[in-house]
GROMACS .gro file of C-alpha atoms in nm:
model
  298
    1MET     CA    1   1.733  -0.755  -1.341
    2GLU     CA    2   1.437  -0.561  -1.480
    3LEU     CA    3   1.366  -0.384  -1.811
    4ILE     CA    4   1.200  -0.042  -1.785
    5LEU     CA    5   1.135   0.258  -2.011
    6LEU     CA    6   1.291   0.587  -1.904
    7ARG     CA    7   1.083   0.795  -2.149
    8PRO     CA    8   0.767   0.592  -2.217
    9TRP     CA    9   0.580   0.890  -2.367
   10TRP     CA   10   0.781   0.839  -2.688
   11LEU     CA   11   0.568   0.528  -2.749
   12LEU     CA   12   0.306   0.769  -2.880
   13ALA     CA   13   0.529   0.817  -3.184
   14LEU     CA   14   0.436   0.462  -3.287
   15LEU     CA   15   0.087   0.585  -3.379
   16PRO     CA   16   0.197   0.803  -3.675
   17TRP     CA   17   0.455   0.536  -3.764
   18LEU     CA   18   0.182   0.272  -3.791
   19TRP     CA   19  -0.041   0.512  -3.983
   20LEU     CA   20   0.238   0.578  -4.234
   21GLY     CA   21   0.295   0.204  -4.274
   22TRP     CA   22  -0.076   0.158  -4.342
   23ARG     CA   23  -0.062   0.433  -4.608
   24LEU     CA   24   0.241   0.276  -4.773
   25ARG     CA   25   0.067  -0.060  -4.783
   26ARG     CA   26  -0.246   0.084  -4.944
   27GLN     CA   27  -0.056   0.297  -5.195
   28SER     CA   28  -0.117   0.173  -5.551
   29PRO     CA   29   0.206   0.083  -5.740
   30LEU     CA   30   0.283   0.244  -6.076
   31LEU     CA   31   0.289  -0.098  -6.242
   32SER     CA   32   0.062  -0.389  -6.171
   33PRO     CA   33   0.234  -0.707  -6.044
   34LEU     CA   34   0.181  -0.884  -6.381
   35MET     CA   35   0.317  -0.594  -6.582
   36ARG     CA   36   0.613  -0.558  -6.344
   37ARG     CA   37   0.709  -0.924  -6.380
   38TYR     CA   38   0.687  -0.889  -6.759
   39LEU     CA   39   0.887  -0.566  -6.793
   40LEU     CA   40   1.126  -0.616  -6.498
   41PRO     CA   41   1.160  -0.992  -6.459
   42GLY     CA   42   1.447  -0.975  -6.205
   43SER     CA   43   1.318  -0.693  -5.988
   44LYS     CA   44   1.178  -0.723  -5.637
   45PRO     CA   45   0.924  -0.504  -5.458
   46ALA     CA   46   1.085  -0.194  -5.304
   47ILE     CA   47   1.137  -0.214  -4.929
   48PRO     CA   48   1.044   0.103  -4.734
   49TRP     CA   49   1.380   0.130  -4.561
   50ARG     CA   50   1.315   0.475  -4.417
   51TRP     CA   51   0.991   0.358  -4.261
   52TRP     CA   52   1.159   0.058  -4.102
   53ALA     CA   53   1.456   0.270  -3.986
   54ALA     CA   54   1.219   0.492  -3.788
   55LEU     CA   55   1.121   0.199  -3.563
   56PRO     CA   56   1.456   0.151  -3.380
   57ALA     CA   57   1.487   0.531  -3.356
   58ILE     CA   58   1.150   0.554  -3.179
   59LEU     CA   59   1.235   0.264  -2.948
   60ALA     CA   60   1.570   0.425  -2.864
   61LEU     CA   61   1.395   0.750  -2.773
   62CYS     CA   62   1.174   0.553  -2.532
   63GLY     CA   63   1.487   0.483  -2.329
   64PRO     CA   64   1.477   0.109  -2.260
   65ALA     CA   65   1.698   0.047  -1.959
   66LEU     CA   66   1.811  -0.246  -1.749
   67VAL     CA   67   1.774  -0.213  -1.373
   68ARG     CA   68   2.045  -0.429  -1.220
   69GLY     CA   69   1.879  -0.479  -0.883
   70GLN     CA   70   1.834  -0.208  -0.620
   71THR     CA   71   2.173  -0.095  -0.493
   72GLU     CA   72   2.222   0.130  -0.193
   73GLN     CA   73   2.497   0.355  -0.069
   74THR     CA   74   2.569   0.483   0.279
   75ALA     CA   75   2.397   0.815   0.349
   76PRO     CA   76   2.544   1.066   0.595
   77PRO     CA   77   2.357   1.091   0.927
   78LEU     CA   78   2.051   1.317   0.929
   79ASP     CA   79   1.995   1.517   1.247
   80ILE     CA   80   1.678   1.726   1.278
   81TRP     CA   81   1.672   1.978   1.562
   82LEU     CA   82   1.330   2.085   1.692
   83LEU     CA   83   1.393   2.397   1.900
   84SER     CA   84   1.126   2.543   2.126
   85LEU     CA   85   1.115   2.923   2.132
   86ALA     CA   86   0.811   2.942   2.358
   87GLY     CA   87   0.797   3.234   2.600
   88SER     CA   88   0.881   3.003   2.890
   89MET     CA   89   1.230   2.961   2.740
   90GLU     CA   90   1.312   3.302   2.889
   91ALA     CA   91   1.283   3.163   3.243
   92GLN     CA   92   1.602   3.212   3.442
   93ASP     CA   93   1.631   2.885   3.635
   94LEU     CA   94   1.919   2.812   3.395
   95ALA     CA   95   2.143   3.118   3.403
   96PRO     CA   96   2.125   3.354   3.228
   97ASP     CA   97   1.805   3.204   3.080
   98ARG     CA   98   1.692   2.883   2.914
   99ALA     CA   99   1.706   3.014   2.556
  100THR     CA  100   2.062   3.142   2.593
  101ARG     CA  101   2.183   2.819   2.749
  102VAL     CA  102   2.025   2.622   2.467
  103ARG     CA  103   2.198   2.837   2.204
  104LEU     CA  104   2.534   2.780   2.371
  105GLN     CA  105   2.469   2.405   2.392
  106LEU     CA  106   2.370   2.387   2.024
  107GLN     CA  107   2.687   2.571   1.927
  108ASP     CA  108   2.887   2.304   2.110
  109LEU     CA  109   2.687   2.026   1.944
  110LEU     CA  110   2.744   2.190   1.607
  111ALA     CA  111   3.118   2.208   1.667
  112GLN     CA  112   3.144   1.834   1.728
  113SER     CA  113   2.920   1.737   1.434
  114GLN     CA  114   3.136   1.597   1.157
  115GLY     CA  115   2.991   1.544   0.810
  116GLN     CA  116   2.631   1.501   0.921
  117ARG     CA  117   2.335   1.680   0.771
  118ILE     CA  118   2.147   1.901   1.015
  119ALA     CA  119   1.803   2.057   0.975
  120LEU     CA  120   1.670   2.322   1.213
  121ILE     CA  121   1.301   2.368   1.295
  122LEU     CA  122   1.177   2.643   1.528
  123PHE     CA  123   0.842   2.623   1.701
  124ALA     CA  124   0.617   2.816   1.935
  125ALA     CA  125   0.248   2.844   1.841
  126ASP     CA  126   0.347   2.704   1.500
  127ALA     CA  127   0.653   2.536   1.350
  128TYR     CA  128   0.888   2.677   1.085
  129LEU     CA  129   1.171   2.524   0.886
  130ALA     CA  130   1.458   2.763   0.958
  131MET     CA  131   1.721   2.554   0.779
  132PRO     CA  132   1.669   2.251   0.552
  133ALA     CA  133   1.903   1.957   0.597
  134THR     CA  134   2.253   2.076   0.513
  135ARG     CA  135   2.618   2.005   0.581
  136ASP     CA  136   2.687   2.379   0.585
  137HIS     CA  137   2.721   2.403   0.961
  138GLU     CA  138   2.853   2.757   0.931
  139ALA     CA  139   2.513   2.871   0.803
  140ILE     CA  140   2.344   2.721   1.110
  141ALA     CA  141   2.606   2.876   1.339
  142ARG     CA  142   2.520   3.220   1.199
  143LEU     CA  143   2.153   3.165   1.285
  144LEU     CA  144   2.198   3.055   1.646
  145PRO     CA  145   2.277   3.393   1.811
  146ASP     CA  146   1.942   3.537   1.695
  147LEU     CA  147   1.724   3.250   1.816
  148ARG     CA  148   1.511   3.380   2.102
  149PRO     CA  149   1.135   3.376   2.172
  150SER     CA  150   1.089   3.737   2.058
  151ILE     CA  151   1.151   3.644   1.692
  152MET     CA  152   0.847   3.416   1.673
  153PRO     CA  153   0.537   3.568   1.510
  154SER     CA  154   0.303   3.429   1.776
  155GLN     CA  155   0.360   3.271   2.113
  156GLY     CA  156   0.256   2.926   2.225
  157ASP     CA  157   0.405   2.580   2.260
  158ASN     CA  158   0.320   2.331   1.987
  159PRO     CA  159   0.588   2.059   1.970
  160GLU     CA  160   0.364   1.820   1.778
  161ARG     CA  161   0.361   2.056   1.478
  162ALA     CA  162   0.739   2.071   1.487
  163LEU     CA  163   0.750   1.692   1.503
  164ALA     CA  164   0.519   1.655   1.202
  165LEU     CA  165   0.732   1.903   1.005
  166GLY     CA  166   1.048   1.721   1.110
  167LEU     CA  167   0.918   1.382   1.001
  168ALA     CA  168   0.830   1.534   0.663
  169GLN     CA  169   1.198   1.624   0.610
  170ILE     CA  170   1.311   1.259   0.618
  171PRO     CA  171   1.352   1.116   0.265
  172ALA     CA  172   1.170   0.791   0.195
  173GLY     CA  173   1.368   0.487   0.303
  174GLN     CA  174   1.617   0.685   0.510
  175THR     CA  175   1.648   0.719   0.886
  176ALA     CA  176   1.712   1.017   1.110
  177ARG     CA  177   1.740   1.141   1.466
  178LEU     CA  178   1.494   1.408   1.581
  179LEU     CA  179   1.629   1.611   1.873
  180LEU     CA  180   1.348   1.784   2.061
  181ILE     CA  181   1.482   2.077   2.265
  182THR     CA  182   1.209   2.183   2.506
  183ASP     CA  183   1.151   2.292   2.865
  184GLY     CA  184   0.864   2.053   2.928
  185LEU     CA  185   0.579   1.848   2.786
  186THR     CA  186   0.229   1.815   2.925
  187PRO     CA  187   0.057   1.473   2.922
  188ASP     CA  188  -0.166   1.592   2.637
  189LYS     CA  189   0.135   1.691   2.425
  190ILE     CA  190   0.302   1.360   2.499
  191ARG     CA  191  -0.009   1.178   2.379
  192ARG     CA  192  -0.025   1.380   2.055
  193ILE     CA  193   0.345   1.324   1.987
  194THR     CA  194   0.299   0.951   2.040
  195ASP     CA  195   0.006   0.947   1.797
  196LEU     CA  196   0.219   1.118   1.529
  197TRP     CA  197   0.513   0.879   1.556
  198PRO     CA  198   0.550   0.630   1.267
  199CYS     CA  199   0.642   0.337   1.495
  200GLN     CA  200   0.566   0.256   1.857
  201GLY     CA  201   0.787   0.084   2.112
  202ARG     CA  202   1.165   0.082   2.134
  203TRP     CA  203   1.212  -0.271   2.001
  204GLN     CA  204   0.962  -0.221   1.721
  205CYS     CA  205   1.143   0.097   1.615
  206LEU     CA  206   1.481  -0.070   1.628
  207ARG     CA  207   1.361  -0.357   1.409
  208GLN     CA  208   1.265  -0.112   1.135
  209ALA     CA  209   1.575  -0.017   0.939
  210SER     CA  210   1.437   0.324   0.841
  211ALA     CA  211   1.262   0.410   1.169
  212PRO     CA  212   1.356   0.752   1.312
  213ARG     CA  213   1.431   0.807   1.677
  214LEU     CA  214   1.344   1.088   1.917
  215ASP     CA  215   1.594   1.227   2.165
  216ILE     CA  216   1.491   1.499   2.412
  217LEU     CA  217   1.715   1.772   2.549
  218LEU     CA  218   1.540   1.915   2.855
  219ALA     CA  219   1.613   2.286   2.905
  220ALA     CA  220   1.476   2.319   3.258
  221THR     CA  221   1.555   2.228   3.616
  222ALA     CA  222   1.358   1.967   3.809
  223GLN     CA  223   1.196   2.229   4.035
  224PRO     CA  224   0.909   2.479   3.987
  225VAL     CA  225   1.031   2.821   3.873
  226GLN     CA  226   0.920   3.163   3.995
  227LEU     CA  227   0.910   3.408   3.704
  228SER     CA  228   1.031   3.765   3.693
  229PRO     CA  229   0.753   4.029   3.696
  230GLU     CA  230   0.804   4.110   3.325
  231LEU     CA  231   0.795   3.746   3.215
  232ALA     CA  232   0.504   3.668   3.450
  233GLN     CA  233   0.303   3.946   3.288
  234ALA     CA  234   0.390   3.824   2.937
  235LEU     CA  235   0.298   3.463   3.014
  236GLY     CA  236   0.000   3.539   3.238
  237ARG     CA  237   0.132   3.329   3.526
  238ARG     CA  238   0.368   3.376   3.817
  239SER     CA  239   0.547   3.043   3.804
  240LEU     CA  240   0.618   2.743   3.585
  241PRO     CA  241   0.560   2.388   3.709
  242ALA     CA  242   0.841   2.138   3.726
  243PRO     CA  243   0.863   1.924   3.411
  244ASP     CA  244   0.744   1.566   3.441
  245ILE     CA  245   1.082   1.408   3.376
  246ASN     CA  246   0.957   1.052   3.423
  247GLN     CA  247   0.688   1.081   3.155
  248MET     CA  248   0.924   1.258   2.916
  249THR     CA  249   1.190   0.992   2.970
  250ASP     CA  250   0.932   0.722   2.903
  251LEU     CA  251   0.829   0.900   2.582
  252ALA     CA  252   1.186   0.919   2.454
  253THR     CA  253   1.246   0.553   2.541
  254ARG     CA  254   0.931   0.436   2.363
  255LEU     CA  255   1.031   0.633   2.052
  256GLY     CA  256   1.378   0.481   2.036
  257GLY     CA  257   1.577   0.761   2.203
  258GLU     CA  258   1.688   0.910   2.532
  259LEU     CA  259   1.630   1.215   2.750
  260HIS     CA  260   1.916   1.425   2.882
  261PRO     CA  261   1.891   1.744   3.088
  262LEU     CA  262   2.076   2.047   2.960
  263GLY     CA  263   2.398   2.092   3.157
  264THR     CA  264   2.744   2.234   3.131
  265ARG     CA  265   2.867   1.930   2.938
  266LEU     CA  266   2.745   1.791   2.610
  267PRO     CA  267   2.473   1.526   2.646
  268LEU     CA  268   2.588   1.172   2.570
  269PHE     CA  269   2.323   1.061   2.324
  270ALA     CA  270   2.368   0.742   2.126
  271PRO     CA  271   2.554   0.781   1.794
  272LEU     CA  272   2.345   0.909   1.507
  273PRO     CA  273   2.203   0.642   1.276
  274THR     CA  274   2.373   0.602   0.939
  275GLY     CA  275   2.113   0.531   0.675
  276LEU     CA  276   2.117   0.382   0.327
  277ALA     CA  277   2.014   0.585   0.024
  278PRO     CA  278   1.920   0.440  -0.318
  279ASP     CA  279   2.203   0.459  -0.570
  280PRO     CA  280   2.071   0.615  -0.894
  281ALA     CA  281   2.361   0.471  -1.099
  282HIS     CA  282   2.207   0.124  -1.138
  283ARG     CA  283   2.014   0.196  -1.463
  284GLN     CA  284   2.178   0.116  -1.796
  285ASP     CA  285   2.018   0.295  -2.093
  286LEU     CA  286   2.003   0.056  -2.390
  287GLY     CA  287   1.867   0.317  -2.634
  288PRO     CA  288   2.197   0.394  -2.810
  289TRP     CA  289   2.248   0.025  -2.884
  290LEU     CA  290   1.921   0.016  -3.078
  291LEU     CA  291   2.062   0.274  -3.320
  292LEU     CA  292   2.351   0.050  -3.431
  293PRO     CA  293   2.144  -0.122  -3.706
  294LEU     CA  294   2.092   0.221  -3.866
  295LEU     CA  295   2.464   0.238  -3.938
  296LEU     CA  296   2.413  -0.035  -4.197
  297LEU     CA  297   2.182   0.198  -4.389
  298ALA     CA  298   2.419   0.496  -4.377
   0.00000   0.00000   0.00000
């Protein structure tokens, strides 16, 4: 149990209160003490009741409160989707193309999500928060049909920026799952993602109650892909290499999650973590109780 002040700036009001008390003490009485005892033998010095009454009022305005220990309540799961809209997502190794298949898969994931908060981050050359964490799944469903590489202001593939933005969406002390939807990661990107992660190693992450986890949904086949002439011209290459599934699987494992390739069925990721959020209802304001002595003066 701890005593705190909810509005400590009201302590400044003690300065004029002390100054007024000093003035009252220095104020010369109308009668000297000897004359007062002679003329008013049964009288006592006047007590500055108003001045004293101001003290509990000031202390009440400061908001003294008892903190009855930190209590926590169960927070709904937080799922942060990091969706790549790089130009390579238009490759057609997954019919009709990778971006379309991802949209359909996310619609299915959204349909089975019950009560969890979902945030959506889009990335290409840079990352953008398309939807803050919300339980309004209908709002996310309305966004999905328009998510294609052509909507991004500049092309590229920068998953580490999306990861940094996703980690920033996690409230302090809470946990979350980050779902990275991508068609591949180079060794350099894997290294930068690892450097950004707040904990390293599966067991180390699992020991931390608020540690996030990274799952990867791979939107690509395991073979190199020949591009259509239009896409080859846009990307400046004729083919895309096969993703390094082993390194990506190792990355997901080290960061507490799993890798699943995009298929016709929903991926079987581990259940989302349920976190604990601080309960703000543990403070008891004692200010009103300090005003009870003033009722005696009313």
